[in-house]
Amino acid sequence: AVAMFTGKANCPYYAKAELLADYLQTNLPNFRVHKITQHPDKWEQWLHDICETNGWEHRQCPIIWRELLDRGGKGQLLGGLNDFLKYAQQYYGITSMMLSEEMLGIAEENLQAHLEIVKEDEEIKSLIKPMQIWITSASVPISYHLIPLLANGEVFGMTTDISIHLLDTDQFKDILRGIVMEAEDMAFPLLHSISEHTKIDQAFIDADIIIVLDDVLLNLEVQSRENYIREVGEICQVYAPLIEKNAKSEVKVISSGKTFANLKATMLRTYGPSIRPENIIAIATSWESAAKGMLARKLNISTAGVKDVIVWGNISGSSYIDLSHAKLCGYDCAIWGPPSFQRPLLNMIYDSKWIHSEFLSAQSTLSSRVSRCTGMLPAHAVAMVLRYWYQGSPSEEIISVGILSEGQFCIPEGIIFSMPVRFRNGNWEVMTELEINETTQKILERLSHELVQEKLVALKEINEMRPYEAE
């Protein structure tokens, strides 16, 4: 058995019990002691909690009990100082003759030593500055799959600690708590902390990264598309000022989800003008991966062998899958080369009818496939883009990301539009050197018009709601 001693650092009775316990441990081979010193301000709450947990009745300092390590179950309460003195006298014939002045002196030393230890711990903790990651609508399955990907060290590197904050409404509090407990039990070495939040005014405090997963359940038979657009605008109207107020100035904001990914990013930029525009992006990688998977099945190769498929436009709406720059690696054909050897994809698919009649007209198929995902694919998409953002993407590889247009490829300014980028040194750059044909340019004009109209509808719906809110 182990004797457990706990008391206030400045308590003279704890000091007397502690010294007697040290004497017994030194002179008795089978007597072991474990001491837990508490700060005076925290003592009462700590005592209440441990007594409530074990069903004990004890109100004095110190509290002493035996941990029955070989039997399990709760410990056996011995009591306070007087109980311990009787125990030592009856079982071992040893007592303490310490005077009151000695007890007070040792208690003062205990307090100073405890304060120094606390100060040292705080200094050590202050040196650890984990990356603060906030996830909104965090009860959704994407969040559940995303947390292990963020915490395993592959995204930010094996030397970067992270703290994850899960934000959602009160009705999902139990789900958030379950996710927190499960993540804590997994004991990721780089997960400094994980916590749940349901108070919106405390959202995004010190955020380095914000992952916006909010979706609206799109059912056009229930209400109009304009009403859903208004819902998205209202969400962003709440989030954007809080991001400006509470997050770090260099915060990175990522819009993901199954609906209105571009619009969410656009509205966050509109209502959060002080957020760096290059730090607001929308994730297109889920649709990119689904398209690659469809092509890989046609060619009977691994999806990883399909590169540089571009998703243009409205990621979770009207987008265009561009294969004009797509390449194949490791394709079994007449020409062989080293692992890095690539072949133009369109040269390898001789069934041009399939390309035009099935693949390029398969937007609804791809959208349906992505929307049915339970969370693994979009979570991987978010994690991959974050890894590229912080560690760089393969030098020649094309990544599709929704970014704020500055007129590249003749796309109107001021909308979030998915286009090809590469990541370098913590930033991204648009691959404007890519040539696009006349057909693609016309498609981009149509997609741009749709996104401009979507933004105008969102602003109109929000502005029309304000007079009613004032009333």
XYZ file of N, CA, C and O in Angstrom, residues 246-375:
520
model
N -10.960 38.813 -32.431
C -10.338 37.850 -31.523
C -9.143 37.089 -32.091
O -8.268 36.665 -31.337
N -9.117 36.869 -33.395
C -8.057 36.036 -33.984
C -6.770 36.824 -34.157
O -6.747 38.057 -34.059
N -5.684 36.110 -34.421
C -4.406 36.758 -34.703
C -4.468 37.448 -36.065
O -5.236 37.057 -36.946
N -3.637 38.458 -36.234
C -3.701 39.271 -37.453
C -3.373 38.466 -38.706
O -3.848 38.788 -39.796
N -2.577 37.413 -38.569
C -2.184 36.593 -39.724
C -3.024 35.328 -39.851
O -2.614 34.369 -40.514
N -4.198 35.320 -39.227
C -5.024 34.109 -39.202
C -5.346 33.615 -40.615
O -5.585 34.400 -41.531
N -5.305 32.284 -40.766
C -5.674 31.645 -42.035
C -7.093 31.081 -41.885
O -7.381 30.358 -40.928
N -7.970 31.417 -42.826
C -9.372 31.007 -42.776
C -9.653 30.078 -43.950
O -9.408 30.444 -45.110
N -10.170 28.889 -43.645
C -10.414 27.877 -44.667
C -11.896 27.548 -44.702
O -12.484 27.155 -43.687
N -12.503 27.700 -45.874
C -13.905 27.360 -46.058
C -13.999 25.987 -46.709
O -13.412 25.749 -47.762
N -14.734 25.093 -46.054
C -14.946 23.769 -46.606
C -16.425 23.423 -46.452
O -17.225 24.265 -46.064
N -16.791 22.194 -46.757
C -18.183 21.786 -46.633
C -18.782 21.393 -47.968
O -18.146 21.482 -49.019
N -20.052 20.982 -47.923
C -20.713 20.449 -49.110
C -21.487 21.501 -49.883
O -21.889 21.263 -51.021
N -21.737 22.661 -49.282
C -22.523 23.694 -49.962
C -21.880 25.066 -49.781
O -21.361 25.383 -48.713
N -21.919 25.871 -50.841
C -21.536 27.284 -50.818
C -20.127 27.531 -50.253
O -19.904 28.490 -49.515
N -19.175 26.664 -50.613
C -17.801 26.846 -50.113
C -17.231 28.184 -50.578
O -16.615 28.916 -49.793
N -17.424 28.528 -51.860
C -16.920 29.806 -52.376
C -17.609 30.988 -51.710
O -16.968 31.970 -51.319
N -18.932 30.908 -51.608
C -19.706 32.027 -51.071
C -19.326 32.315 -49.622
O -19.224 33.481 -49.220
N -19.114 31.270 -48.824
C -18.706 31.483 -47.433
C -17.400 32.270 -47.370
O -17.265 33.217 -46.582
N -16.439 31.872 -48.197
C -15.157 32.581 -48.219
C -15.327 34.019 -48.695
O -14.732 34.949 -48.146
N -16.155 34.220 -49.726
C -16.396 35.569 -50.247
C -17.039 36.460 -49.198
O -16.647 37.618 -49.006
N -18.044 35.924 -48.485
C -18.749 36.719 -47.475
C -17.874 37.012 -46.257
O -17.973 38.082 -45.662
N -17.020 36.070 -45.886
C -16.089 36.333 -44.785
C -15.138 37.461 -45.154
O -14.794 38.308 -44.322
N -14.709 37.480 -46.411
C -13.864 38.579 -46.897
C -14.651 39.890 -46.918
O -14.145 40.939 -46.521
N -15.916 39.838 -47.342
C -16.742 41.042 -47.446
C -16.996 41.661 -46.076
O -16.873 42.879 -45.900
N -17.348 40.818 -45.087
C -17.689 41.333 -43.761
C -16.488 41.409 -42.824
O -16.607 41.919 -41.708
N -15.336 40.897 -43.278
C -14.103 40.992 -42.486
C -12.999 41.627 -43.303
O -12.007 40.963 -43.632
N -13.131 42.915 -43.636
C -12.167 43.544 -44.551
C -10.731 43.594 -44.030
O -9.800 43.719 -44.823
N -10.553 43.488 -42.700
C -9.174 43.550 -42.182
C -8.478 42.189 -42.208
O -7.276 42.094 -41.942
N -9.227 41.118 -42.517
C -8.593 39.804 -42.661
C -7.800 39.794 -43.957
O -8.301 40.212 -45.005
N -6.569 39.329 -43.917
C -5.735 39.332 -45.120
C -6.416 38.519 -46.220
O -6.730 37.335 -46.023
N -6.692 39.113 -47.382
C -7.439 38.404 -48.436
C -6.758 37.134 -48.915
O -7.436 36.154 -49.254
N -5.423 37.127 -48.921
C -4.721 35.920 -49.377
C -4.790 34.786 -48.353
O -4.383 33.650 -48.643
N -5.300 35.102 -47.149
C -5.411 34.084 -46.107
C -6.807 33.480 -46.014
O -7.091 32.715 -45.094
N -7.687 33.829 -46.935
C -9.025 33.232 -46.975
C -9.111 32.373 -48.232
O -8.999 32.883 -49.348
N -9.299 31.074 -48.051
C -9.371 30.174 -49.198
C -10.537 29.200 -49.043
O -11.066 29.013 -47.945
N -10.941 28.602 -50.155
C -11.959 27.554 -50.155
C -11.333 26.272 -50.695
O -10.513 26.316 -51.618
N -11.707 25.154 -50.098
C -11.085 23.868 -50.426
C -11.792 23.196 -51.613
O -13.000 22.949 -51.574
N -11.015 22.916 -52.660
C -11.562 22.243 -53.852
C -11.060 20.813 -53.974
O -11.445 20.097 -54.899
N -10.225 20.395 -53.037
C -9.514 19.128 -53.199
C -10.425 17.911 -53.188
O -10.102 16.878 -53.784
N -11.573 17.984 -52.510
C -12.490 16.837 -52.504
C -12.994 16.552 -53.912
O -13.021 15.387 -54.359
N -13.399 17.612 -54.623
C -13.892 17.438 -55.991
C -12.758 17.024 -56.924
O -12.933 16.199 -57.815
N -11.584 17.568 -56.689
C -10.410 17.193 -57.472
C -10.111 15.700 -57.298
O -9.868 14.976 -58.271
N -10.158 15.237 -56.055
C -9.880 13.819 -55.763
C -10.938 12.913 -56.365
O -10.617 11.836 -56.893
N -12.215 13.337 -56.285
C -13.289 12.514 -56.862
C -13.129 12.383 -58.368
O -13.342 11.307 -58.948
N -12.733 13.475 -59.024
C -12.508 13.431 -60.476
C -11.332 12.515 -60.810
O -11.393 11.709 -61.755
N -10.260 12.602 -60.025
C -9.105 11.742 -60.242
C -9.485 10.265 -60.071
O -9.018 9.401 -60.812
N -10.331 10.005 -59.080
C -10.765 8.635 -58.841
C -11.545 8.080 -60.016
O -11.373 6.918 -60.414
N -12.425 8.914 -60.599
C -13.225 8.484 -61.751
C -12.322 8.181 -62.946
O -12.504 7.181 -63.660
N -11.319 9.025 -63.159
C -10.369 8.813 -64.255
C -9.523 7.561 -64.016
O -9.256 6.781 -64.938
N -9.082 7.367 -62.760
C -8.232 6.218 -62.441
C -8.971 4.906 -62.666
O -8.387 3.924 -63.149
N -10.259 4.892 -62.338
C -11.033 3.669 -62.568
C -11.179 3.376 -64.065
O -11.148 2.213 -64.481
N -11.323 4.414 -64.859
C -11.413 4.232 -66.305
C -10.118 3.670 -66.870
O -10.108 2.816 -67.763
N -8.983 4.151 -66.341
C -7.671 3.754 -66.848
C -7.092 2.552 -66.116
O -5.994 2.086 -66.456
N -7.790 2.102 -65.054
C -7.339 0.947 -64.276
C -5.958 1.182 -63.659
O -5.065 0.334 -63.728
N -5.780 2.370 -63.047
C -4.534 2.669 -62.340
C -4.884 3.224 -60.960
O -6.042 3.479 -60.644
N -3.853 3.436 -60.148
C -4.048 4.031 -58.828
C -4.435 5.501 -58.966
O -3.904 6.215 -59.834
N -5.341 5.942 -58.111
C -5.739 7.357 -58.127
C -4.537 8.269 -57.917
O -4.484 9.378 -58.458
N -3.556 7.816 -57.140
C -2.365 8.629 -56.875
C -1.562 8.905 -58.133
O -0.753 9.837 -58.175
N -1.789 8.114 -59.186
C -1.053 8.321 -60.431
C -1.636 9.391 -61.330
O -1.034 9.736 -62.358
N -2.791 9.947 -60.966
C -3.418 11.004 -61.767
C -3.053 12.353 -61.163
O -3.310 12.610 -59.991
N -2.444 13.220 -61.933
C -1.967 14.516 -61.444
C -2.567 15.663 -62.258
O -2.964 15.496 -63.405
N -2.597 16.835 -61.636
C -2.876 18.110 -62.307
C -4.246 18.206 -62.952
O -4.417 18.785 -64.029
N -5.240 17.635 -62.283
C -6.636 17.867 -62.680
C -7.069 19.180 -62.036
O -6.901 19.364 -60.829
N -7.605 20.106 -62.813
C -7.937 21.433 -62.304
C -9.444 21.567 -62.113
O -10.227 21.207 -62.987
N -9.825 22.075 -60.942
C -11.232 22.414 -60.670
C -11.358 23.930 -60.759
O -10.780 24.653 -59.952
N -12.108 24.407 -61.735
C -12.318 25.842 -61.916
C -13.693 26.237 -61.353
O -14.654 25.481 -61.447
N -13.775 27.450 -60.794
C -15.072 28.048 -60.523
C -15.618 27.841 -59.144
O -14.915 27.962 -58.143
N -16.922 27.506 -59.094
C -17.674 27.393 -57.851
C -17.553 25.963 -57.341
O -18.196 25.055 -57.866
N -16.738 25.765 -56.324
C -16.335 24.422 -55.898
C -17.534 23.520 -55.618
O -17.627 22.406 -56.127
N -18.461 23.986 -54.794
C -19.602 23.148 -54.423
C -20.847 23.519 -55.220
O -21.967 23.210 -54.820
N -20.646 24.186 -56.365
C -21.755 24.555 -57.242
C -21.406 24.245 -58.674
O -21.045 23.116 -59.013
N -21.455 25.257 -59.539
C -21.114 25.070 -60.955
C -19.605 25.203 -61.130
O -19.057 26.297 -61.027
N -18.951 24.084 -61.354
C -17.504 24.102 -61.559
C -17.183 23.369 -62.855
O -18.037 22.730 -63.468
N -15.931 23.457 -63.257
C -15.497 22.834 -64.509
C -14.244 22.024 -64.232
O -13.260 22.546 -63.674
N -14.264 20.740 -64.591
C -13.101 19.871 -64.433
C -12.283 19.943 -65.717
O -12.730 19.511 -66.778
N -11.097 20.500 -65.602
C -10.233 20.739 -66.757
C -9.143 19.670 -66.809
O -8.344 19.544 -65.883
N -9.104 18.903 -67.912
C -8.117 17.833 -68.071
C -6.987 18.202 -69.021
O -6.124 17.363 -69.295
N -6.978 19.430 -69.507
C -6.012 19.794 -70.547
C -4.568 19.767 -70.050
O -3.635 19.674 -70.850
N -4.369 19.847 -68.716
C -3.008 19.797 -68.160
C -2.768 18.517 -67.357
O -1.690 18.356 -66.775
N -3.768 17.625 -67.315
C -3.679 16.428 -66.477
C -2.620 15.458 -67.001
O -2.408 15.337 -68.210
N -1.963 14.773 -66.062
C -0.883 13.844 -66.407
C -1.063 12.540 -65.645
O -1.738 12.480 -64.624
N -0.405 11.493 -66.176
C -0.428 10.182 -65.544
C 0.986 9.782 -65.148
O 1.934 9.973 -65.911
N 1.114 9.217 -63.938
C 2.395 8.646 -63.494
C 2.210 7.147 -63.287
O 1.171 6.712 -62.778
N 3.208 6.382 -63.687
C 3.155 4.942 -63.469
C 2.114 4.226 -64.301
O 1.612 3.161 -63.908
N 1.782 4.794 -65.461
C 0.764 4.179 -66.324
C 1.404 3.082 -67.173
O 2.460 3.278 -67.762
N 0.753 1.924 -67.225
C 1.288 0.772 -67.954
C 0.990 0.930 -69.448
O -0.100 0.639 -69.923
N 1.980 1.439 -70.180
C 1.803 1.628 -71.621
C 3.109 1.267 -72.332
O 4.040 0.755 -71.713
N 3.187 1.549 -73.603
C 4.355 1.138 -74.400
C 5.616 1.894 -74.008
O 6.726 1.409 -74.211
N 5.458 3.089 -73.489
C 6.620 3.908 -73.116
C 6.800 3.854 -71.602
O 5.874 4.146 -70.845
N 8.003 3.498 -71.169
C 8.310 3.409 -69.740
C 9.351 4.463 -69.374
O 10.108 4.943 -70.216
N 9.395 4.809 -68.097
C 10.388 5.763 -67.633
C 10.551 5.665 -66.131
O 9.963 4.787 -65.487
N 11.356 6.544 -65.518
C 11.539 6.534 -64.058
C 10.212 6.883 -63.357
O 9.247 7.287 -64.014
N 10.150 6.706 -62.016
C 8.901 6.964 -61.292
C 8.309 8.349 -61.539
O 7.095 8.520 -61.493
N 9.165 9.326 -61.824
C 8.670 10.685 -62.037
C 8.172 10.933 -63.465
O 7.651 12.003 -63.773
N 8.336 9.938 -64.319
C 7.947 10.096 -65.727
C 6.427 10.242 -65.842
O 5.663 9.470 -65.278
N 6.003 11.256 -66.612
C 4.581 11.550 -66.739
C 4.159 11.562 -68.206
O 4.940 11.911 -69.087
N 2.893 11.180 -68.430
C 2.325 11.199 -69.770
C 1.061 12.056 -69.745
O 0.294 12.012 -68.776
N 0.788 12.856 -70.791
C -0.466 13.627 -70.845
C -1.676 12.698 -70.790
O -1.757 11.727 -71.554
N -2.591 12.972 -69.878
C -3.735 12.084 -69.668
C -4.591 11.943 -70.925
O -5.014 10.841 -71.285
N -4.845 13.051 -71.619
C -5.722 13.001 -72.786
C -5.128 12.156 -73.909
O -5.866 11.612 -74.740
N -3.817 12.039 -73.951
C -3.187 11.183 -74.951
C -3.382 9.695 -74.642
O -3.271 8.845 -75.532
N -3.643 9.393 -73.370
C -3.762 8.002 -72.945
C -5.204 7.499 -72.983
O -5.446 6.298 -72.968
N -6.166 8.419 -72.971
C -7.566 8.012 -73.063
C -8.010 8.164 -74.516
O -8.256 9.273 -74.992
N -8.054 7.061 -75.210
C -8.410 7.116 -76.623
C -9.920 7.212 -76.826
O -10.388 7.542 -77.909
N -10.655 6.928 -75.769
C -12.114 6.971 -75.857
C -12.581 8.410 -75.636
O -13.037 8.781 -74.560
N -12.419 9.239 -76.676
C -12.795 10.649 -76.541
C -14.291 10.800 -76.308
O -14.741 11.770 -75.687
N -15.072 9.851 -76.792
C -16.516 9.911 -76.561
C -16.816 9.829 -75.072
O -17.691 10.533 -74.555
N -16.083 8.969 -74.358
C -16.281 8.850 -72.907
C -15.940 10.163 -72.212
O -16.656 10.601 -71.309
N -14.841 10.787 -72.649
C -14.427 12.060 -72.041
C -15.539 13.090 -72.161
O -15.889 13.768 -71.194
N -16.110 13.249 -73.343
C -17.066 14.323 -73.571
C -18.487 13.961 -73.145
O -19.228 14.812 -72.668
N -18.861 12.700 -73.315
C -20.253 12.353 -73.024
C -20.465 11.939 -71.572
O -21.531 12.165 -71.013
N -19.453 11.314 -70.966
C -19.633 10.816 -69.608
C -18.888 11.642 -68.568
O -19.478 12.121 -67.611
N -17.579 11.840 -68.788
C -16.798 12.495 -67.738
C -17.149 13.968 -67.604
O -17.513 14.442 -66.536
N -17.032 14.733 -68.679
C -17.240 16.168 -68.586
C -18.695 16.529 -68.286
O -18.988 17.643 -67.838
N -19.603 15.601 -68.535
C -21.008 15.851 -68.191
C -21.376 15.207 -66.859
O -22.547 15.102 -66.518
N -20.355 14.767 -66.119
C -20.609 14.019 -64.883
C -20.545 14.900 -63.640
O -20.265 14.417 -62.550
N -20.787 16.206 -63.789
C -20.752 17.086 -62.625
C -21.721 16.615 -61.550
O -21.390 16.605 -60.369
N -22.924 16.232 -61.962
C -23.912 15.782 -60.976
C -23.448 14.500 -60.300
O -23.675 14.300 -59.106
N -22.783 13.618 -61.074
C -22.277 12.367 -60.505
C -21.189 12.642 -59.468
O -21.192 12.089 -58.360
N -20.255 13.524 -59.833
C -19.187 13.868 -58.903
C -19.739 14.563 -57.671
O -19.336 14.289 -56.543
N -20.670 15.500 -57.885
C -21.261 16.225 -56.764
C -21.983 15.275 -55.828
O -21.871 15.373 -54.605
N -22.704 14.324 -56.407
C -23.414 13.342 -55.591
C -22.428 12.478 -54.812
O -22.635 12.169 -53.637
N -21.337 12.114 -55.470
C -20.328 11.268 -54.829
C -19.690 11.990 -53.641
O -19.525 11.418 -52.564
N -19.337 13.276 -53.837
C -18.714 14.048 -52.767
C -19.709 14.309 -51.634
O -19.370 14.231 -50.458
N -20.957 14.622 -51.978
C -21.951 14.941 -50.956
C -22.291 13.733 -50.094
O -22.751 13.885 -48.961
N -22.076 12.513 -50.641
C -22.346 11.304 -49.858
C -21.199 10.935 -48.936
O -21.331 10.021 -48.110
N -20.072 11.632 -49.064
C -18.913 11.318 -48.219
C -19.265 11.526 -46.747
O -19.870 12.522 -46.374
N -18.851 10.582 -45.903
C -19.151 10.673 -44.480
C -18.197 11.577 -43.726
O -18.407 11.858 -42.557
N -17.137 12.015 -44.394
C -16.213 12.935 -43.736
C -14.757 12.669 -43.993
O -13.916 13.559 -43.875
